[in-house]
Amino acid sequence: MTETWKEFEANEVTHSVAHHLVAIHEVGREYGGWARVSDIARWLGITRGSVSINLRNIKVRGLVIEDDHRQVKLSEQGLKIAQAIMAKKAAVKAFLRDVINVPEEQAEIDSCKVEHLISQSTGENLFRFIKFLTSDDPAARQALSQFRKFEDS
Amino acid sequence: MTETWKEFEANEVTHSVAHHLVAIHEVGREYGGWARVSDIARWLGITRGSVSINLRNIKVRGLVIEDDHRQVKLSEQGLKIAQAIMAKKAAVKAFLRDVINVPEEQAEIDSCKVEHLISQSTGENLFRFIKFLTSDDPAARQALSQFRKFEDS
DNA sequence: ATAAACTGTTTGACATATCAAACAATTTAA
DNA sequence: TTAAATTGTTTGATATGTCAAACAGTTTAT
């Protein structure tokens, strides 16, 4: 039981980096993917200085590229990571909210904490599970409605 | 979408502190809860120096108490936190492994990453869901077996 | 009883992540 | 075209968490 817990630090990206990537993706959405430091900072709710410094690492690691006007954009690799994270977050949030009845806001908070931590394969399993459970397979529908009753009792 | 993500840092305890608490609980199990720095360090796979420093904070925060021989033990508050974390971990792991078929080892890794992050209420919802789904309610059994087929196809 | 092993702490270093404040450069308003 | 606002960077500070190495104290073997 000595080493597994350290896997926490052994992620592709930290929570902070994950959110910088997602922020760039969202902020740059309407500008061909290009985002400015200020907008990223505003989106994340941290200072421009922090973003500036954090982007140094993120650039060095090849997750974003920069143009002449100091705008940044996700690299191919950065985009892949951001998309994977967003997909996992969506899966977790959907599970919490639509399956086990966690209130919207709490589902948002919890899925956000966890998005960059769960493994790709676990994310995929979860996705399939939700897909099944929210399908119109009668067994799925029946189980869900039973669970709702179970909850209320 | 500006502030929710920062909740990540707004946890009762960090991943590191969470694992120190659980380590003390496990290491001290056979000694009335009392644990030594060395044993904690070995259990966690980090140096004695790190544990020594980390325990300073943890003591100040009142999560552990110390005896004359420099042994430490969870305080009432520390024990509560450790138990809550262990319960959430068990729930997540059971869900991953027994419901959505994540392999044991991966379930261990992912649940370990997540244990201290999910909220109490989410943990409880998850626990009830597993309880229902692994009960002998026919709808639950039917749904699970359908999902297994769904997985294999 | 002495040598060897182990214990807990401290020090100095490093990495990440944050802030406020100051700065120069650029953009926007008037 | 000026004046005001905004931008991106840097600096110095703080907090957490880690390491290796050195130290003094305690235990354990022999």
Short mmCIF file of C-alpha atoms (C1' of nucleotides) in Angstrom, two decimals:
data_model
loop_
_atom_site.label_atom_id
_atom_site.label_comp_id
_atom_site.label_asym_id
_atom_site.label_seq_id
_atom_site.Cartn_x
_atom_site.Cartn_y
_atom_site.Cartn_z
CA MET A 1 0.00 0.00 0.00
CA THR A 2 3.06 2.20 -0.27
CA GLU A 3 3.13 3.74 -3.71
CA THR A 4 -0.33 3.89 -5.20
CA TRP A 5 -1.34 7.12 -3.51
CA LYS A 6 1.53 8.98 -5.12
CA GLU A 7 -0.14 8.44 -8.47
CA PHE A 8 -2.05 11.57 -7.55
CA GLU A 9 0.94 13.60 -8.58
CA ALA A 10 1.61 11.42 -11.58
CA ASN A 11 -0.99 12.95 -13.84
CA GLU A 12 -0.52 14.26 -17.31
CA VAL A 13 -1.39 17.71 -16.00
CA THR A 14 -2.17 19.34 -12.68
CA HIS A 15 -5.55 20.79 -11.86
CA SER A 16 -4.17 24.23 -12.57
CA VAL A 17 -2.72 23.34 -15.95
CA ALA A 18 -5.87 21.47 -16.88
CA HIS A 19 -7.93 24.56 -16.25
CA HIS A 20 -5.59 26.82 -18.12
CA LEU A 21 -5.97 24.57 -21.13
CA VAL A 22 -9.74 24.47 -20.88
CA ALA A 23 -9.81 28.23 -20.35
CA ILE A 24 -7.80 28.85 -23.50
CA HIS A 25 -10.14 26.58 -25.39
CA GLU A 26 -13.23 28.39 -24.14
CA VAL A 27 -11.92 31.94 -24.30
CA GLY A 28 -10.50 31.43 -27.77
CA ARG A 29 -13.61 29.73 -29.08
CA GLU A 30 -14.73 32.71 -31.13
CA TYR A 31 -11.25 33.80 -32.19
CA GLY A 32 -10.00 30.74 -33.99
CA GLY A 33 -8.70 29.37 -30.73
CA TRP A 34 -6.52 32.39 -29.92
CA ALA A 35 -6.71 33.72 -26.39
CA ARG A 36 -5.14 36.59 -24.49
CA VAL A 37 -3.54 36.43 -21.03
CA SER A 38 -6.05 38.90 -19.62
CA ASP A 39 -9.04 36.98 -20.81
CA ILE A 40 -7.69 33.72 -19.52
CA ALA A 41 -7.00 35.36 -16.16
CA ARG A 42 -10.49 36.77 -15.99
CA TRP A 43 -12.02 33.45 -16.93
CA LEU A 44 -10.06 31.64 -14.25
CA GLY A 45 -10.45 34.36 -11.64
CA ILE A 46 -6.70 34.72 -11.02
CA THR A 47 -4.28 37.55 -11.77
CA ARG A 48 -2.67 38.24 -15.14
CA GLY A 49 0.68 37.77 -13.46
CA SER A 50 -0.15 34.24 -12.41
CA VAL A 51 -1.37 33.32 -15.86
CA SER A 52 1.72 34.85 -17.43
CA ILE A 53 3.97 32.75 -15.25
CA ASN A 54 1.94 29.58 -15.62
CA LEU A 55 1.92 29.93 -19.40
CA ARG A 56 5.72 29.83 -19.37
CA ASN A 57 5.64 26.23 -18.21
CA ILE A 58 2.76 25.36 -20.43
CA LYS A 59 4.57 26.75 -23.48
CA VAL A 60 7.78 24.95 -22.63
CA ARG A 61 5.82 21.72 -22.41
CA GLY A 62 4.50 22.32 -25.89
CA LEU A 63 0.85 22.46 -24.89
CA VAL A 64 0.26 25.91 -26.37
CA ILE A 65 1.71 27.99 -29.16
CA GLU A 66 2.16 31.75 -29.30
CA ASP A 67 1.81 34.27 -32.11
CA ASP A 68 3.58 37.57 -32.72
CA HIS A 69 0.99 39.48 -30.76
CA ARG A 70 1.48 37.34 -27.64
CA GLN A 71 -1.75 35.49 -28.07
CA VAL A 72 -1.82 31.80 -27.23
CA LYS A 73 -3.59 28.82 -28.72
CA LEU A 74 -3.68 25.16 -27.81
CA SER A 75 -1.20 22.99 -29.66
CA GLU A 76 -2.40 19.72 -31.08
CA GLN A 77 -1.28 17.97 -27.92
CA GLY A 78 -2.80 20.63 -25.70
CA LEU A 79 -6.09 20.35 -27.51
CA LYS A 80 -6.13 16.60 -27.10
CA ILE A 81 -5.61 16.91 -23.37
CA ALA A 82 -8.23 19.63 -23.03
CA GLN A 83 -10.78 17.59 -24.95
CA ALA A 84 -10.12 14.49 -22.92
CA ILE A 85 -10.58 16.47 -19.72
CA MET A 86 -13.80 18.09 -20.90
CA ALA A 87 -15.19 14.72 -21.92
CA LYS A 88 -14.42 13.20 -18.56
CA LYS A 89 -15.94 16.12 -16.75
CA ALA A 90 -19.11 15.85 -18.81
CA ALA A 91 -19.35 12.14 -18.08
CA VAL A 92 -18.86 12.57 -14.35
CA LYS A 93 -21.27 15.46 -14.16
CA ALA A 94 -23.93 13.62 -16.11
CA PHE A 95 -23.56 10.62 -13.84
CA LEU A 96 -23.79 12.64 -10.65
CA ARG A 97 -26.71 14.74 -11.78
CA ASP A 98 -28.75 12.44 -13.98
CA VAL A 99 -28.13 9.12 -12.33
CA ILE A 100 -27.46 9.58 -8.64
CA ASN A 101 -29.38 12.86 -8.24
CA VAL A 102 -26.66 15.16 -7.05
CA PRO A 103 -27.89 18.76 -7.39
CA GLU A 104 -26.64 20.58 -10.49
CA GLU A 105 -24.30 22.95 -8.67
CA GLN A 106 -22.70 20.27 -6.55
CA ALA A 107 -22.32 18.07 -9.60
CA GLU A 108 -20.51 20.93 -11.29
CA ILE A 109 -18.15 21.41 -8.37
CA ASP A 110 -17.36 17.74 -7.88
CA SER A 111 -16.92 16.94 -11.56
CA CYS A 112 -14.61 19.91 -11.86
CA LYS A 113 -12.41 18.65 -9.06
CA VAL A 114 -12.13 15.23 -10.54
CA GLU A 115 -12.03 15.76 -14.27
CA HIS A 116 -8.27 15.70 -14.69
CA LEU A 117 -7.70 12.89 -12.25
CA ILE A 118 -9.64 9.93 -13.51
CA SER A 119 -7.97 7.71 -16.04
CA GLN A 120 -8.95 7.57 -19.65
CA SER A 121 -10.22 4.02 -19.37
CA THR A 122 -12.28 4.74 -16.29
CA GLY A 123 -13.79 7.74 -18.08
CA GLU A 124 -14.74 5.51 -20.96
CA ASN A 125 -16.33 2.90 -18.74
CA LEU A 126 -18.29 5.59 -17.00
CA PHE A 127 -19.40 7.03 -20.31
CA ARG A 128 -20.71 3.68 -21.50
CA PHE A 129 -22.49 3.13 -18.22
CA ILE A 130 -24.32 6.44 -18.48
CA LYS A 131 -25.11 5.78 -22.09
CA PHE A 132 -26.67 2.49 -21.14
CA LEU A 133 -28.46 3.73 -18.08
CA THR A 134 -29.98 6.71 -19.84
CA SER A 135 -30.89 4.71 -22.93
CA ASP A 136 -34.39 3.37 -23.47
CA ASP A 137 -33.37 -0.14 -22.58
CA PRO A 138 -36.27 -1.26 -20.40
CA ALA A 139 -34.00 -2.78 -17.77
CA ALA A 140 -32.19 0.52 -17.44
CA ARG A 141 -35.38 2.52 -17.16
CA GLN A 142 -36.80 0.12 -14.67
CA ALA A 143 -33.67 0.19 -12.53
CA LEU A 144 -33.52 3.96 -12.52
CA SER A 145 -37.12 4.35 -11.52
CA GLN A 146 -36.66 1.77 -8.78
CA PHE A 147 -33.67 3.68 -7.53
CA ARG A 148 -35.72 6.88 -7.40
CA LYS A 149 -38.29 5.12 -5.24
CA PHE A 150 -35.51 3.67 -3.11
CA GLU A 151 -34.15 7.18 -2.63
CA ASP A 152 -37.46 8.57 -1.52
CA SER A 153 -38.12 5.96 1.10
CA MET B 1 -17.82 30.02 -15.03
CA THR B 2 -15.26 32.01 -13.13
CA GLU B 3 -15.06 30.73 -9.60
CA THR B 4 -16.27 27.18 -9.38
CA TRP B 5 -12.99 25.60 -10.44
CA LYS B 6 -11.18 27.18 -7.53
CA GLU B 7 -13.22 25.00 -5.19
CA PHE B 8 -10.52 22.43 -5.91
CA GLU B 9 -8.32 24.18 -3.40
CA ALA B 10 -11.20 24.75 -1.00
CA ASN B 11 -11.17 21.30 0.54
CA GLU B 12 -11.09 20.42 4.17
CA VAL B 13 -7.72 18.80 3.58
CA THR B 14 -5.27 18.39 0.74
CA HIS B 15 -4.46 15.05 -0.83
CA SER B 16 -1.27 14.97 1.17
CA VAL B 17 -2.91 15.72 4.51
CA ALA B 18 -5.69 13.25 3.76
CA HIS B 19 -3.15 10.51 3.25
CA HIS B 20 -1.18 11.40 6.32
CA LEU B 21 -4.36 11.02 8.36
CA VAL B 22 -5.25 7.70 6.78
CA ALA B 23 -1.66 6.53 7.22
CA ILE B 24 -1.71 7.33 10.93
CA HIS B 25 -4.99 5.48 11.23
CA GLU B 26 -3.63 2.40 9.47
CA VAL B 27 -0.18 2.36 10.98
CA GLY B 28 -1.50 2.91 14.48
CA ARG B 29 -4.23 0.34 14.15
CA GLU B 30 -2.50 -2.21 16.37
CA TYR B 31 -1.05 0.30 18.82
CA GLY B 32 -4.16 2.00 20.11
CA GLY B 33 -3.95 4.50 17.28
CA TRP B 34 -0.42 5.65 18.08
CA ALA B 35 1.96 5.94 15.16
CA ARG B 36 5.61 6.91 14.70
CA VAL B 37 7.03 9.29 12.12
CA SER B 38 9.16 6.56 10.57
CA ASP B 39 6.30 4.17 10.12
CA ILE B 40 4.10 6.85 8.59
CA ALA B 41 6.91 7.78 6.22
CA ARG B 42 7.44 4.19 5.20
CA TRP B 43 3.74 3.66 4.69
CA LEU B 44 3.49 6.73 2.49
CA GLY B 45 6.77 6.17 0.69
CA ILE B 46 8.21 9.59 1.54
CA THR B 47 11.08 10.63 3.79
CA ARG B 48 10.92 11.01 7.54
CA GLY B 49 11.86 14.64 7.10
CA SER B 50 8.82 15.31 4.98
CA VAL B 51 6.51 13.63 7.42
CA SER B 52 8.08 15.50 10.30
CA ILE B 53 7.47 18.83 8.58
CA ASN B 54 3.99 17.94 7.43
CA LEU B 55 2.99 16.84 10.89
CA ARG B 56 3.80 20.31 12.17
CA ASN B 57 0.91 21.74 10.20
CA ILE B 58 -1.33 18.84 10.97
CA LYS B 59 -0.67 19.23 14.70
CA VAL B 60 -1.27 22.97 14.60
CA ARG B 61 -4.58 22.33 12.91
CA GLY B 62 -5.54 20.03 15.74
CA LEU B 63 -5.95 16.94 13.60
CA VAL B 64 -3.47 14.87 15.60
CA ILE B 65 -2.21 14.77 19.15
CA GLU B 66 1.26 13.88 20.37
CA ASP B 67 2.51 12.01 23.43
CA ASP B 68 5.71 12.32 25.45
CA HIS B 69 7.50 9.87 23.21
CA ARG B 70 6.74 11.86 20.04
CA GLN B 71 4.16 9.42 18.85
CA VAL B 72 1.09 10.81 17.14
CA LYS B 73 -2.55 9.79 17.12
CA LEU B 74 -5.58 11.18 15.33
CA SER B 75 -7.59 13.69 17.32
CA GLU B 76 -11.34 13.33 17.36
CA GLN B 77 -11.58 15.76 14.47
CA GLY B 78 -8.75 14.05 12.58
CA LEU B 79 -10.41 10.69 13.01
CA LYS B 80 -13.69 12.02 11.68
CA ILE B 81 -11.99 13.34 8.59
CA ALA B 82 -10.01 10.15 8.04
CA GLN B 83 -13.14 8.03 8.37
CA ALA B 84 -15.10 10.20 5.97
CA ILE B 85 -12.31 9.92 3.42
CA MET B 86 -12.01 6.18 3.78
CA ALA B 87 -15.75 5.78 3.37
CA LYS B 88 -15.79 7.86 0.20
CA LYS B 89 -12.88 5.96 -1.20
CA ALA B 90 -14.57 2.65 -0.51
CA ALA B 91 -17.76 3.87 -2.20
CA VAL B 92 -15.95 5.13 -5.29
CA LYS B 93 -13.84 2.01 -5.55
CA ALA B 94 -16.83 -0.28 -5.19
CA PHE B 95 -18.67 1.65 -7.87
CA LEU B 96 -15.78 1.56 -10.31
CA ARG B 97 -14.97 -2.09 -9.75
CA ASP B 98 -18.30 -3.72 -9.06
CA VAL B 99 -20.57 -1.63 -11.20
CA ILE B 100 -18.73 -0.25 -14.18
CA ASN B 101 -16.07 -2.98 -14.36
CA VAL B 102 -12.91 -0.98 -13.90
CA PRO B 103 -10.06 -3.39 -13.10
CA GLU B 104 -9.19 -3.63 -9.42
CA GLU B 105 -5.87 -1.84 -9.66
CA GLN B 106 -7.18 1.05 -11.69
CA ALA B 107 -10.15 1.35 -9.37
CA GLU B 108 -7.70 1.59 -6.49
CA ILE B 109 -5.70 4.34 -8.20
CA ASP B 110 -8.67 6.40 -9.29
CA SER B 111 -10.56 6.13 -6.02
CA CYS B 112 -7.42 7.15 -4.17
CA LYS B 113 -7.08 10.28 -6.26
CA VAL B 114 -10.63 11.29 -5.72
CA GLU B 115 -11.41 10.24 -2.17
CA HIS B 116 -10.71 13.57 -0.49
CA LEU B 117 -12.29 15.68 -3.22
CA ILE B 118 -15.86 14.58 -3.49
CA SER B 119 -18.35 16.19 -1.19
CA GLN B 120 -19.95 14.42 1.68
CA SER B 121 -23.39 14.54 0.08
CA THR B 122 -22.14 13.21 -3.24
CA GLY B 123 -20.40 10.40 -1.38
CA GLU B 124 -23.64 9.53 0.34
CA ASN B 125 -25.64 9.53 -2.89
CA LEU B 126 -23.05 7.29 -4.45
CA PHE B 127 -23.16 4.97 -1.49
CA ARG B 128 -26.92 4.61 -1.71
CA PHE B 129 -26.71 4.00 -5.43
CA ILE B 130 -24.23 1.18 -5.01
CA LYS B 131 -26.25 -0.24 -2.18
CA PHE B 132 -29.30 -0.32 -4.41
CA LEU B 133 -27.52 -1.57 -7.47
CA THR B 134 -25.79 -4.40 -5.66
CA SER B 135 -28.89 -5.34 -3.69
CA ASP B 136 -31.12 -8.21 -4.72
CA ASP B 137 -33.76 -5.88 -6.10
CA PRO B 138 -34.72 -7.58 -9.37
CA ALA B 139 -34.66 -4.35 -11.33
CA ALA B 140 -31.11 -3.69 -10.18
CA ARG B 141 -29.96 -7.21 -11.02
CA GLN B 142 -31.63 -7.06 -14.37
CA ALA B 143 -30.05 -3.70 -15.22
CA LEU B 144 -26.60 -4.82 -14.20
CA SER B 145 -26.76 -7.97 -16.25
CA GLN B 146 -28.05 -6.00 -19.23
CA PHE B 147 -25.16 -3.62 -18.83
CA ARG B 148 -22.71 -6.52 -18.82
CA LYS B 149 -24.14 -7.69 -22.14
CA PHE B 150 -24.07 -4.15 -23.45
CA GLU B 151 -20.39 -3.98 -22.50
CA ASP B 152 -19.54 -7.16 -24.31
CA SER B 153 -21.15 -6.18 -27.57
"C1'" DA C 1 29.47 -2.07 26.87
"C1'" DT C 2 30.29 -0.89 22.57
"C1'" DA C 3 29.14 -0.66 17.75
"C1'" DA C 4 25.57 -0.51 14.49
"C1'" DA C 5 21.13 0.64 13.29
"C1'" DC C 6 17.41 3.37 13.58
"C1'" DT C 7 14.72 7.68 14.96
"C1'" DG C 8 12.99 12.47 14.60
"C1'" DT C 9 14.38 17.12 13.39
"C1'" DT C 10 16.46 20.62 10.92
"C1'" DT C 11 18.56 22.79 7.02
"C1'" DG C 12 18.92 24.24 2.30
"C1'" DA C 13 17.22 23.32 -2.05
"C1'" DC C 14 13.62 22.93 -5.61
"C1'" DA C 15 8.88 22.91 -7.98
"C1'" DT C 16 4.27 24.63 -8.33
"C1'" DA C 17 0.90 28.01 -7.65
"C1'" DT C 18 -0.75 32.03 -5.99
"C1'" DC C 19 -0.81 37.32 -4.80
"C1'" DA C 20 0.11 42.49 -4.97
"C1'" DA C 21 2.54 46.04 -6.88
"C1'" DA C 22 5.23 48.33 -10.19
"C1'" DC C 23 6.53 48.92 -15.01
"C1'" DA C 24 6.57 49.74 -19.88
"C1'" DA C 25 3.87 49.08 -23.99
"C1'" DT C 26 -0.34 49.14 -26.33
"C1'" DT C 27 -5.08 50.21 -27.18
"C1'" DT C 28 -9.20 52.89 -26.59
"C1'" DA C 29 -11.82 57.13 -25.68
"C1'" DA C 30 -12.62 61.99 -25.70
"C1'" DT D 1 -3.95 63.87 -30.30
"C1'" DT D 2 -3.77 63.58 -25.88
"C1'" DA D 3 -5.38 61.29 -21.64
"C1'" DA D 4 -7.10 57.18 -19.65
"C1'" DA D 5 -7.53 52.43 -19.57
"C1'" DT D 6 -5.86 48.06 -20.49
"C1'" DT D 7 -2.28 44.69 -21.37
"C1'" DG D 8 1.60 41.44 -20.41
"C1'" DT D 9 5.71 40.90 -17.63
"C1'" DT D 10 8.55 40.99 -13.76
"C1'" DT D 11 9.68 41.13 -8.94
"C1'" DG D 12 9.33 39.85 -4.22
"C1'" DA D 13 6.47 37.50 -1.11
"C1'" DT D 14 3.85 33.39 0.73
"C1'" DA D 15 2.19 28.51 1.13
"C1'" DT D 16 2.53 23.56 0.37
"C1'" DG D 17 5.02 19.58 -0.49
"C1'" DT D 18 8.92 17.17 -1.70
"C1'" DC D 19 14.13 15.67 -1.40
"C1'" DA D 20 18.97 14.74 0.41
"C1'" DA D 21 22.10 15.29 3.93
"C1'" DA D 22 23.62 16.16 8.42
"C1'" DC D 23 22.88 15.88 13.36
"C1'" DA D 24 21.94 14.30 17.91
"C1'" DG D 25 19.44 10.99 20.52
"C1'" DT D 26 17.65 6.24 21.26
"C1'" DT D 27 17.39 1.27 20.53
"C1'" DT D 28 19.05 -3.03 19.34
"C1'" DA D 29 22.52 -6.44 18.57
"C1'" DT D 30 26.53 -8.75 19.73
#
